[in-house]
Short mmCIF file of C-alpha atoms and ligand atoms in Angstrom, two decimals:
data_model
loop_
_atom_site.label_atom_id
_atom_site.label_comp_id
_atom_site.label_asym_id
_atom_site.label_seq_id
_atom_site.Cartn_x
_atom_site.Cartn_y
_atom_site.Cartn_z
CA MET A 459 -0.24 0.32 -0.32
CA SER A 460 0.73 3.16 -0.97
CA LYS A 461 2.23 5.99 2.18
CA TYR A 462 1.11 8.55 0.00
CA MET A 463 -2.66 9.91 -1.09
CA GLN A 464 -1.30 11.74 -4.14
CA LEU A 465 2.39 12.24 -5.30
CA PHE A 466 2.74 14.63 -7.69
CA GLN A 467 6.63 15.64 -10.31
CA GLY A 468 7.00 18.55 -11.45
CA THR A 469 8.78 21.93 -12.14
CA SER A 470 7.80 24.59 -9.27
CA PHE A 471 8.28 28.31 -8.93
CA SER A 472 7.33 29.52 -4.56
CA SER A 473 7.99 33.11 -3.03
CA LYS A 474 10.84 32.63 -1.15
CA SER A 475 11.04 35.78 0.05
CA PRO A 476 9.70 38.85 -0.71
CA THR A 477 11.85 38.96 -3.42
CA GLU A 478 12.78 36.05 -4.35
CA ILE A 479 11.70 32.63 -5.96
CA GLN A 480 12.34 29.05 -5.65
CA ILE A 481 12.50 27.03 -8.80
CA LEU A 482 11.89 23.22 -7.91
CA ARG A 483 13.24 21.22 -10.88
CA ASP A 484 11.24 18.10 -11.27
CA TYR A 485 10.87 17.86 -7.28
CA LEU A 486 8.53 14.70 -6.21
CA TYR A 487 5.18 16.54 -4.80
CA CYS A 488 4.20 13.82 -1.83
CA ILE A 489 1.44 15.07 -0.28
CA ASN A 490 -1.26 12.80 2.08
CA ALA A 491 -4.64 12.39 2.51
CA ASP A 492 -4.68 15.73 4.97
CA GLY A 493 -4.14 17.69 1.76
CA MET A 494 -0.33 18.48 3.24
CA ILE A 495 2.46 18.49 0.94
CA GLU A 496 4.08 16.18 3.45
CA ARG A 497 8.22 15.72 1.43
CA ILE A 498 9.27 17.11 -0.87
CA VAL A 499 12.19 15.17 -2.74
CA ALA A 500 14.64 16.55 -4.81
CA PRO A 501 16.25 14.75 -7.42
CA GLU A 502 19.52 13.75 -6.01
CA ASP A 503 17.29 12.64 -2.64
CA ALA A 504 18.31 8.97 -1.84
CA ASP A 505 14.58 7.96 -2.47
CA TYR A 506 13.69 9.48 -5.16
CA GLN A 507 13.95 6.76 -8.17
CA SER A 508 12.53 4.61 -5.64
CA LEU A 509 9.39 6.56 -5.16
CA LEU A 510 8.60 7.34 -9.07
CA ASP A 511 8.91 3.19 -8.70
CA THR A 512 6.17 2.82 -6.71
CA TYR A 513 3.98 5.31 -7.34
CA GLN A 514 4.11 5.23 -11.25
CA GLY A 515 1.50 4.46 -13.73
CA SER A 516 -1.34 4.36 -10.52
CA ASP A 517 -4.12 6.17 -10.18
CA ASN A 518 -2.45 9.06 -8.04
CA PHE A 519 1.26 9.65 -10.12
CA HIS A 520 0.90 12.87 -11.15
CA ARG A 521 3.45 14.08 -13.52
CA LEU A 522 3.78 17.36 -14.84
CA GLU A 523 4.22 17.94 -18.89
CA GLU A 524 6.70 19.69 -20.78
CA GLY A 525 6.47 23.18 -20.34
CA GLN A 526 3.95 22.72 -17.14
CA PHE A 527 4.41 24.07 -13.85
CA PHE A 528 3.01 23.95 -11.10
CA LEU A 529 2.98 27.72 -8.99
CA PRO A 530 0.62 28.48 -5.66
CA GLY A 531 -2.95 28.88 -5.61
CA PHE A 532 -3.53 32.90 -5.43
CA VAL A 533 -5.16 34.14 -2.70
CA ASP A 534 -7.56 36.98 -2.58
CA LEU A 535 -7.36 38.82 0.25
CA HIS A 536 -11.35 40.19 -1.20
CA VAL A 537 -13.76 39.99 -3.27
CA HIS A 538 -17.67 40.08 -3.20
CA ALA A 539 -19.47 37.91 -4.68
CA PRO A 540 -22.26 39.22 -5.25
CA GLN A 541 -20.52 42.36 -7.62
CA TRP A 542 -19.35 39.09 -9.48
CA ALA A 543 -23.27 39.79 -11.32
CA GLN A 544 -21.50 43.94 -12.87
CA SER A 545 -18.07 42.96 -13.28
CA GLY A 546 -16.62 45.01 -16.08
CA THR A 547 -19.49 47.84 -15.93
CA ALA A 548 -20.45 50.71 -13.31
CA LEU A 549 -17.22 52.42 -13.37
CA ASP A 550 -18.00 55.64 -14.81
CA ILE A 551 -18.35 57.39 -11.50
CA PRO A 552 -16.93 57.81 -7.60
CA LEU A 553 -16.86 55.32 -5.01
CA TYR A 554 -20.00 57.05 -3.07
CA ASP A 555 -22.18 57.93 -6.15
CA TRP A 556 -20.48 53.97 -7.40
CA LEU A 557 -22.28 52.53 -4.29
CA ASN A 558 -25.48 54.08 -4.07
CA THR A 559 -27.04 54.31 -8.23
CA TYR A 560 -25.15 50.32 -9.21
CA THR A 561 -23.38 48.65 -6.11
CA PHE A 562 -26.32 49.04 -3.20
CA PRO A 563 -29.58 48.71 -5.51
CA LEU A 564 -28.00 44.82 -6.88
CA GLU A 565 -27.21 43.66 -3.45
CA SER A 566 -29.93 44.34 -2.14
CA LYS A 567 -31.43 41.36 -5.07
CA PHE A 568 -29.67 38.19 -3.14
CA SER A 569 -32.61 37.94 -0.46
CA ASP A 570 -33.48 36.08 -3.25
CA LEU A 571 -31.40 33.08 -3.13
CA ASP A 572 -32.09 31.73 -6.27
CA PHE A 573 -30.84 34.70 -7.79
CA ALA A 574 -28.04 34.46 -5.01
CA GLN A 575 -27.60 30.98 -6.17
CA GLN A 576 -27.09 31.36 -9.71
CA VAL A 577 -24.92 34.09 -8.42
CA TYR A 578 -22.50 32.62 -6.07
CA GLU A 579 -22.41 29.39 -8.22
CA ASP A 580 -20.66 31.24 -11.02
CA VAL A 581 -18.85 33.08 -9.15
CA VAL A 582 -16.93 30.47 -6.92
CA SER A 583 -16.66 28.46 -10.65
CA THR A 584 -15.04 31.06 -12.30
CA LEU A 585 -12.57 32.11 -8.94
CA LEU A 586 -11.39 28.41 -9.32
CA ALA A 587 -11.12 28.50 -12.79
CA ASN A 588 -8.45 31.88 -12.67
CA GLY A 589 -6.21 29.76 -9.90
CA THR A 590 -8.11 30.93 -6.80
CA THR A 591 -7.76 28.77 -4.17
CA THR A 592 -8.79 31.37 -1.38
CA ALA A 593 -11.06 33.67 -0.86
CA LEU A 594 -12.15 36.25 1.09
CA TYR A 595 -15.83 37.09 0.88
CA PHE A 596 -18.02 39.98 0.94
CA ALA A 597 -21.55 38.58 0.72
CA THR A 598 -24.67 40.64 1.41
CA VAL A 599 -26.64 41.88 4.99
CA HIS A 600 -28.23 38.43 4.13
CA LYS A 601 -28.29 35.77 6.27
CA GLU A 602 -29.32 32.97 4.42
CA ALA A 603 -27.34 34.02 1.05
CA SER A 604 -24.85 34.05 2.55
CA LEU A 605 -24.50 30.57 4.66
CA ARG A 606 -24.98 30.11 0.51
CA LEU A 607 -22.64 31.15 -0.69
CA ALA A 608 -20.27 29.23 1.78
CA GLU A 609 -21.66 26.19 1.45
CA ILE A 610 -20.77 26.25 -2.13
CA CYS A 611 -17.26 27.54 -1.23
CA ALA A 612 -17.64 23.79 0.80
CA SER A 613 -19.33 22.44 -1.89
CA LYS A 614 -17.00 23.22 -4.65
CA GLY A 615 -13.63 22.79 -2.46
CA GLN A 616 -12.27 26.45 -2.62
CA ARG A 617 -11.04 27.23 1.00
CA GLY A 618 -14.28 30.20 0.91
CA LEU A 619 -13.45 32.88 4.34
CA VAL A 620 -17.26 34.53 4.27
CA GLY A 621 -18.66 37.38 5.54
CA LYS A 622 -22.73 38.16 6.01
CA VAL A 623 -21.67 42.52 5.98
CA VAL A 624 -23.38 44.81 8.51
CA MET A 625 -24.73 47.87 7.41
CA ASP A 626 -26.65 48.93 10.69
CA ASP A 627 -26.73 52.30 11.05
CA PRO A 628 -30.69 53.85 8.74
CA ALA A 629 -29.50 57.05 8.68
CA GLN A 630 -26.31 56.37 6.66
CA ASN A 631 -27.95 53.37 4.51
CA PRO A 632 -30.53 53.09 1.90
CA ASP A 633 -34.17 51.13 3.96
CA PHE A 634 -34.28 49.14 0.01
CA TYR A 635 -30.47 47.46 1.76
CA ARG A 636 -29.87 47.11 5.34
CA ASP A 637 -29.89 44.56 8.10
CA ALA A 638 -33.30 46.03 10.54
CA ASP A 639 -31.87 47.33 12.88
CA THR A 640 -28.30 46.91 15.30
CA PRO A 641 -29.76 44.03 17.15
CA THR A 642 -31.12 42.17 14.17
CA ALA A 643 -27.24 42.72 12.30
CA LEU A 644 -25.76 41.40 15.63
CA ALA A 645 -27.49 38.99 16.01
CA ASP A 646 -27.69 37.66 12.39
CA THR A 647 -24.04 38.00 12.49
CA GLU A 648 -23.93 35.28 15.60
CA GLU A 649 -25.89 32.96 14.23
CA PHE A 650 -23.86 33.01 11.03
CA ILE A 651 -20.03 32.12 12.49
CA ILE A 652 -22.19 29.46 14.25
CA ALA A 653 -24.04 27.91 11.01
CA VAL A 654 -20.62 28.81 9.14
CA GLN A 655 -18.17 26.37 11.58
CA GLU A 656 -20.79 23.63 12.01
CA LEU A 657 -20.70 23.52 8.23
CA ALA A 658 -16.68 23.90 8.48
CA LYS A 659 -16.17 19.97 9.90
CA THR A 660 -17.71 19.03 6.44
CA THR A 661 -15.02 19.91 4.41
CA LYS A 662 -11.68 19.51 4.20
CA GLN A 663 -10.52 22.80 2.91
CA GLY A 664 -12.44 24.66 5.63
CA VAL A 665 -14.60 27.51 5.45
CA TYR A 666 -14.56 29.78 7.54
CA PRO A 667 -16.63 33.36 9.06
CA VAL A 668 -16.01 36.46 9.03
CA VAL A 669 -17.25 39.84 11.27
CA THR A 670 -17.34 41.67 8.58
CA PRO A 671 -18.87 45.81 8.85
CA ARG A 672 -18.60 46.96 5.30
CA PHE A 673 -17.57 49.93 6.23
CA ILE A 674 -17.22 52.68 9.10
CA PRO A 675 -19.28 55.05 7.49
CA SER A 676 -22.22 51.60 6.83
CA CYS A 677 -23.08 51.04 11.02
CA THR A 678 -23.13 52.08 14.67
CA ASP A 679 -20.38 52.84 17.10
CA GLU A 680 -22.94 49.93 18.85
CA GLY A 681 -22.59 47.94 16.04
CA LEU A 682 -19.25 48.48 15.14
CA ARG A 683 -18.62 47.48 18.93
CA GLY A 684 -20.51 44.19 19.79
CA LEU A 685 -18.93 43.02 15.72
CA GLY A 686 -15.69 43.33 17.73
CA GLU A 687 -16.84 41.61 20.59
CA LEU A 688 -18.85 38.95 18.54
CA ALA A 689 -14.94 38.51 16.97
CA ALA A 690 -13.06 37.87 20.27
CA LYS A 691 -16.49 34.85 21.07
CA TYR A 692 -15.93 33.38 18.26
CA ASP A 693 -11.99 34.08 17.54
CA THR A 694 -12.69 35.08 14.01
CA TYR A 695 -11.43 36.24 11.27
CA VAL A 696 -12.04 40.59 10.14
CA GLN A 697 -12.67 42.39 7.36
CA SER A 698 -13.85 45.59 6.02
CA HIS A 699 -12.71 48.69 3.99
CA CYS A 700 -10.53 51.43 6.02
CA SER A 701 -8.93 54.21 4.26
CA GLU A 702 -9.99 54.09 0.58
CA SER A 703 -10.77 57.11 -0.78
CA ASP A 704 -10.02 60.19 0.24
CA TRP A 705 -14.26 60.92 1.01
CA ALA A 706 -14.02 57.41 2.92
CA HIS A 707 -10.99 58.80 4.80
CA GLY A 708 -12.37 61.92 5.77
CA HIS A 709 -15.88 61.37 6.59
CA VAL A 710 -13.99 58.50 9.20
CA LYS A 711 -11.77 61.94 10.46
CA ASP A 712 -15.13 64.00 10.89
CA ARG A 713 -17.46 60.87 12.15
CA PHE A 714 -13.99 60.44 14.78
CA GLN A 715 -11.86 63.27 15.02
CA LYS A 716 -9.54 60.28 14.01
CA ASN A 717 -8.37 57.78 11.50
CA ASP A 718 -9.77 55.11 9.94
CA ALA A 719 -6.84 52.49 11.67
CA PHE A 720 -7.92 53.85 15.16
CA ALA A 721 -11.35 54.13 15.08
CA LEU A 722 -11.22 50.02 14.52
CA HIS A 723 -9.52 49.44 16.63
CA ASP A 724 -10.97 50.75 18.99
CA PHE A 725 -14.49 48.53 18.89
CA GLY A 726 -11.75 45.92 18.64
CA LEU A 727 -11.36 44.79 14.90
CA LEU A 728 -7.58 44.96 14.81
CA ARG A 729 -6.96 41.52 15.83
CA ASP A 730 -4.33 39.06 14.16
CA LYS A 731 -7.11 37.93 11.79
CA SER A 732 -7.75 41.54 10.23
CA VAL A 733 -7.96 42.20 6.82
CA MET A 734 -8.61 45.74 6.08
CA ALA A 735 -8.82 46.86 2.61
CA HIS A 736 -7.22 48.95 0.16
CA CYS A 737 -5.69 51.51 2.93
CA ASN A 738 -4.43 53.75 0.83
CA PHE A 739 -4.33 56.56 3.10
CA LEU A 740 -2.84 55.19 5.82
CA GLU A 741 -0.76 56.95 7.45
CA ASP A 742 2.60 56.12 9.59
CA SER A 743 1.04 55.71 12.83
CA ASP A 744 -1.86 53.74 11.31
CA ALA A 745 0.89 51.34 9.28
CA GLU A 746 2.36 50.72 13.14
CA LEU A 747 -0.83 50.03 14.63
CA PHE A 748 -1.01 46.91 11.32
CA ALA A 749 1.76 45.73 12.52
CA GLU A 750 1.57 45.89 15.60
CA THR A 751 -1.99 44.49 16.48
CA GLY A 752 -1.46 41.83 13.11
CA THR A 753 -3.88 43.29 10.56
CA ALA A 754 -2.68 42.94 7.15
CA ILE A 755 -3.98 45.47 4.25
CA ALA A 756 -5.78 43.76 0.82
CA HIS A 757 -4.34 45.66 -2.25
CA CYS A 758 -7.06 46.56 -4.30
CA PRO A 759 -4.73 47.79 -7.65
CA ILE A 760 -6.65 47.82 -10.86
CA SER A 761 -10.56 48.92 -8.38
CA ASN A 762 -8.02 51.29 -6.85
CA ALA A 763 -7.95 53.02 -10.20
CA TYR A 764 -10.78 54.16 -10.49
CA PHE A 765 -11.75 54.19 -6.16
CA ALA A 766 -8.68 55.27 -4.30
CA ASN A 767 -7.94 58.69 -5.98
CA SER A 768 -4.32 56.90 -5.55
CA VAL A 769 -1.42 54.68 -5.19
CA LEU A 770 -0.73 52.09 -1.58
CA PRO A 771 2.88 52.55 -1.52
CA VAL A 772 2.99 48.94 -0.87
CA ALA A 773 6.82 49.51 -0.77
CA HIS A 774 6.70 51.85 1.86
CA LEU A 775 4.08 49.47 4.00
CA HIS A 776 6.18 46.04 3.29
CA ALA A 777 9.07 47.52 5.24
CA LYS A 778 6.62 48.93 8.36
CA ASP A 779 6.19 45.49 8.41
CA VAL A 780 2.57 45.15 8.06
CA GLU A 781 1.07 42.11 6.52
CA ILE A 782 -0.15 42.94 2.68
CA GLY A 783 -2.09 40.73 0.19
CA LEU A 784 -4.11 41.11 -2.88
CA GLY A 785 -7.36 41.56 -4.16
CA SER A 786 -9.57 41.83 -6.87
CA ASP A 787 -12.62 43.67 -4.90
CA ILE A 788 -14.93 41.94 -7.56
CA SER A 789 -16.71 44.29 -8.98
CA GLY A 790 -14.43 47.94 -8.17
CA GLY A 791 -11.53 46.49 -10.20
CA PHE A 792 -13.26 43.66 -13.21
CA SER A 793 -11.41 41.44 -13.58
CA PRO A 794 -11.23 38.04 -11.39
CA SER A 795 -8.05 36.46 -12.24
CA LEU A 796 -5.10 37.87 -9.89
CA PHE A 797 -2.73 37.46 -12.77
CA ASP A 798 -4.40 40.45 -13.79
CA ASN A 799 -4.10 42.75 -10.28
CA ILE A 800 -0.70 41.17 -10.37
CA ARG A 801 0.49 43.18 -13.55
CA GLN A 802 -1.80 46.32 -12.27
CA ALA A 803 0.28 46.16 -8.67
CA VAL A 804 3.77 46.34 -10.15
CA ILE A 805 1.97 49.24 -12.74
CA SER A 806 0.92 51.13 -10.33
CA SER A 807 3.97 51.35 -8.01
CA ARG A 808 6.61 53.06 -10.74
CA MET A 809 3.65 54.75 -11.82
CA LEU A 810 3.75 56.09 -8.00
CA GLU A 811 7.56 55.82 -8.69
CA ASP A 812 7.82 58.62 -11.47
CA GLY A 813 4.79 59.97 -11.47
CA VAL A 814 2.36 61.18 -13.96
CA ASN A 815 2.14 64.64 -14.18
CA THR A 816 4.83 65.73 -16.55
CA ALA A 817 4.38 69.47 -15.64
CA LEU A 818 5.89 68.79 -12.83
CA SER A 819 10.28 68.16 -13.22
CA ALA A 820 11.13 64.68 -12.91
CA GLU A 821 12.62 65.19 -9.75
CA THR A 822 9.80 66.51 -8.23
CA ARG A 823 6.74 64.00 -9.96
CA GLY A 824 6.88 61.10 -8.04
CA VAL A 825 7.67 58.88 -5.32
CA LYS A 826 11.50 57.64 -4.30
CA ASP A 827 11.52 53.79 -3.88
CA ALA A 828 8.08 53.09 -4.44
CA ARG A 829 8.31 50.90 -7.02
CA ILE A 830 8.03 46.90 -6.34
CA THR A 831 8.85 43.65 -8.14
CA ILE A 832 6.85 41.45 -10.65
CA HIS A 833 8.47 38.58 -7.23
CA GLU A 834 6.86 41.10 -4.71
CA ALA A 835 3.44 41.79 -6.67
CA PHE A 836 3.90 37.49 -6.87
CA TYR A 837 4.75 36.99 -3.48
CA LEU A 838 0.58 39.10 -2.46
CA ALA A 839 -0.90 36.94 -4.01
CA THR A 840 0.54 33.93 -2.16
CA ALA A 841 2.83 33.45 0.21
CA GLY A 842 2.37 37.23 1.34
CA GLY A 843 -2.10 36.19 0.93
CA GLY A 844 -1.52 33.07 3.15
CA GLU A 845 0.31 35.66 6.19
CA SER A 846 -2.44 37.87 6.02
CA LEU A 847 -4.86 35.05 7.23
CA SER A 848 -2.73 32.91 8.81
CA LEU A 849 -2.91 29.51 6.81
CA PRO A 850 0.12 27.22 6.27
CA ILE A 851 -0.93 28.19 2.04
CA GLY A 852 0.36 30.50 -0.25
CA ARG A 853 3.90 28.67 -0.69
CA ILE A 854 5.25 24.98 -2.62
CA GLN A 855 6.77 23.52 0.55
CA GLU A 856 5.98 21.23 3.30
CA GLN A 857 3.85 21.34 5.90
CA TYR A 858 1.67 23.84 3.58
CA ALA A 859 -1.80 23.00 1.36
CA TRP A 860 -1.44 21.24 -2.03
CA ASP A 861 -3.14 24.24 -3.39
CA VAL A 862 -1.83 24.65 -6.63
CA GLN A 863 -2.17 25.16 -10.03
CA ALA A 864 -0.69 23.72 -13.19
CA ILE A 865 0.40 25.74 -15.71
CA ASP A 866 0.28 25.01 -19.40
CA THR A 867 2.58 27.61 -21.39
CA ARG A 868 1.66 25.15 -24.12
CA VAL A 869 -2.26 25.48 -24.94
CA PRO A 870 -2.08 25.55 -28.55
CA SER A 871 -4.98 28.33 -28.76
CA ALA A 872 -2.68 30.85 -27.16
CA LYS A 873 1.27 29.33 -26.69
CA LEU A 874 3.34 31.04 -24.06
CA PRO A 875 6.02 33.46 -25.99
CA ILE A 876 8.87 30.47 -25.04
CA PHE A 877 11.02 30.08 -28.36
CA ASP A 878 14.18 28.15 -26.12
CA GLU A 879 13.53 24.62 -24.55
CA HIS A 880 16.24 25.30 -22.40
CA GLU A 881 15.40 29.28 -21.87
CA ASP A 882 16.56 30.14 -18.53
CA LEU A 883 13.38 30.23 -15.68
CA GLN A 884 13.41 33.16 -13.90
CA ASP A 885 12.85 34.38 -17.50
CA VAL A 886 9.36 31.48 -17.73
CA PHE A 887 8.51 32.65 -14.90
CA GLN A 888 7.82 36.45 -15.63
CA LYS A 889 6.39 35.14 -18.25
CA ILE A 890 3.39 33.54 -16.91
CA MET A 891 3.29 35.67 -14.59
CA TYR A 892 2.06 39.09 -17.33
CA LEU A 893 0.98 36.69 -20.15
CA ALA A 894 -1.24 33.88 -18.62
CA ARG A 895 -4.90 33.28 -19.05
CA PRO A 896 -7.72 30.98 -17.96
CA GLU A 897 -6.98 28.66 -20.66
CA HIS A 898 -3.31 27.66 -19.17
CA ILE A 899 -4.26 27.05 -16.08
CA ARG A 900 -4.45 23.10 -16.26
CA GLU A 901 -5.92 22.21 -12.97
CA VAL A 902 -6.53 23.70 -9.49
CA TRP A 903 -6.15 21.71 -6.54
CA VAL A 904 -6.88 22.51 -3.42
CA GLN A 905 -5.96 20.95 0.12
CA GLY A 906 -5.20 17.80 -2.61
CA GLU A 907 -7.89 17.50 -4.85
CA GLN A 908 -9.08 18.24 -8.00
CA VAL A 909 -11.16 21.73 -8.21
CA HIS A 910 -10.61 22.36 -11.47
CA SER A 911 -9.66 20.91 -14.67
CA ARG A 912 -9.63 22.27 -19.48
N1 LIG B 916 -16.26 50.65 0.39
C1 LIG B 916 -17.49 50.20 1.24
N2 LIG B 916 -18.70 49.10 -0.52
C2 LIG B 916 -17.52 49.22 -0.24
C3 LIG B 916 -17.53 48.11 -1.93
O1 LIG B 916 -18.27 47.34 -1.99
N3 LIG B 916 -15.51 48.32 -2.14
C4 LIG B 916 -15.12 49.46 -2.77
N4 LIG B 916 -14.34 49.19 -3.30
N5 LIG B 916 -15.77 49.53 -1.58
C5 LIG B 916 -16.36 49.78 -0.81
FE1 LIG B 917 -14.80 46.05 -1.75
#
C-alpha cells in the first residue's frame, strides 16, 4: 500500500522571500491524506527513484508534461461575491455614487436565494478557474444568502472565508438595503458564525466565518462595538474597508477625529485575523498599529485606479512590517484574475515612483523607491495572502496545503512566447506572470483535491 495519497512530479515556482522565487526543477511532491505537502523530494535525493518506481503508473501519480509548471494557488483577500453580477460595468462614477447608484441596488437583490445561488455558483467556479484557491468574501446583509455562499465554497472545494455584511445605520444606508436594526445585525452575524463553523466540520479545505462591518460609514458605534465583541468571542476573522478614498477616509476623520485604523481598533476590530481592504490613506502611525496588531492589508490595485484617488505605497508599508496580500475587489476591480492584479500592482507602483504629471519636473513628480517587482507582486498574491490569513497556504513547501495551479505554457490556442526549450526558468516565470490567462490554467487543486480542470 502506498504511503501518500498523491504523488506529483514537476517543476514549481513559489516565493522564497518577498523579492525572490524558489524554483524546484523536476521535484516530487508527496501529499498526505489531509491534503498537506508532507515531503518535497529533490531529484538528487536517495529515495527519488524508489518513490517514482512505487507510484508511477498508479492513479495517484501525476507528472507534469514539458512546458507545464506548478504555481501556488492564489489567495484573493478581497472579493465582493454579489458584485460579480456587475463586473466590467458601472465604473464611471466615484465611490460614494457608485455604491448608491449601482452597488446597493444590486446587492439588495440577494434576498432572492435563487438569484444568489446562480451568481455565487458562477463566481466561485470562475475564481477557481482563474487559479484562486482561497478567497476572502464579502457577501451581502442577507444571512441566508451569505450562508449559501459558504455552502457553495464548501461543495466546490474552495477555501472560502465568508462574511455576512453589516450595514446597520438607518441614517447612512438606503431603507431597501440595510440591516433591520443593530440587535438584528448582531444576532444575524452570531447565527451566521455558528452556522459556518458547523459547515466547516464537513469540509476538508475549511470554510470560515468573517465578521464584516462593510466600512465605518455604514455602521453605528453600537454595531461596530458588538461586532468587535463577536470577533473576540468566536475568535473569527474580521474584514472591512479602511481609508480607501478621499471621501471614505475623510468621513471617518470627521466622525471620530481620528483615522479609520485607530477607530477600528477602538471597537476591537484590529486583530491578527483582520484583513482591511485598500488602506491607501494610512499614515505611518496607522501602519505601525497594523503591524502591532497583526492586521493585514488587502491591496486591490485595479479597483484603486477607479475609486481610491491614489496608489497604495506597497514598498513603504512592507518596510514597516505590515502584512499585505492582493485582492481583486470584484467589482470595484473588474477582473476575477489575480494575474491581472499582479500586473496592475507592478504598473501602478511604477507610475507612483515616476509620477504622471509632466507639468512637474522629474525630480518632484514621483515618490522615491515606490516600485515593486513582479516577484513582489507574485508574493502578495500567494505567500503574502497566506501570511495575512495566518494559514499554511500560498507556498509550495513542506507542511503547506497542496493548493496549486498547473500552468501549461504550450496551450495550442495561446502558446506563450518560449522559443528555447532551455530558456532560463526565471524568464519563463516572468512570462507566465505577465501573459498567463485562464486557458493556461490546466488544473487547480485545493487541499489535495482537484477542483478544476480544462
Ligand atoms: N466601500 C464600502 N463598500 C465598498 C465596496 O463595495 N467596494 C469598494 N471598493 N469600496 C467600498
Ligand atoms: Fe471592496
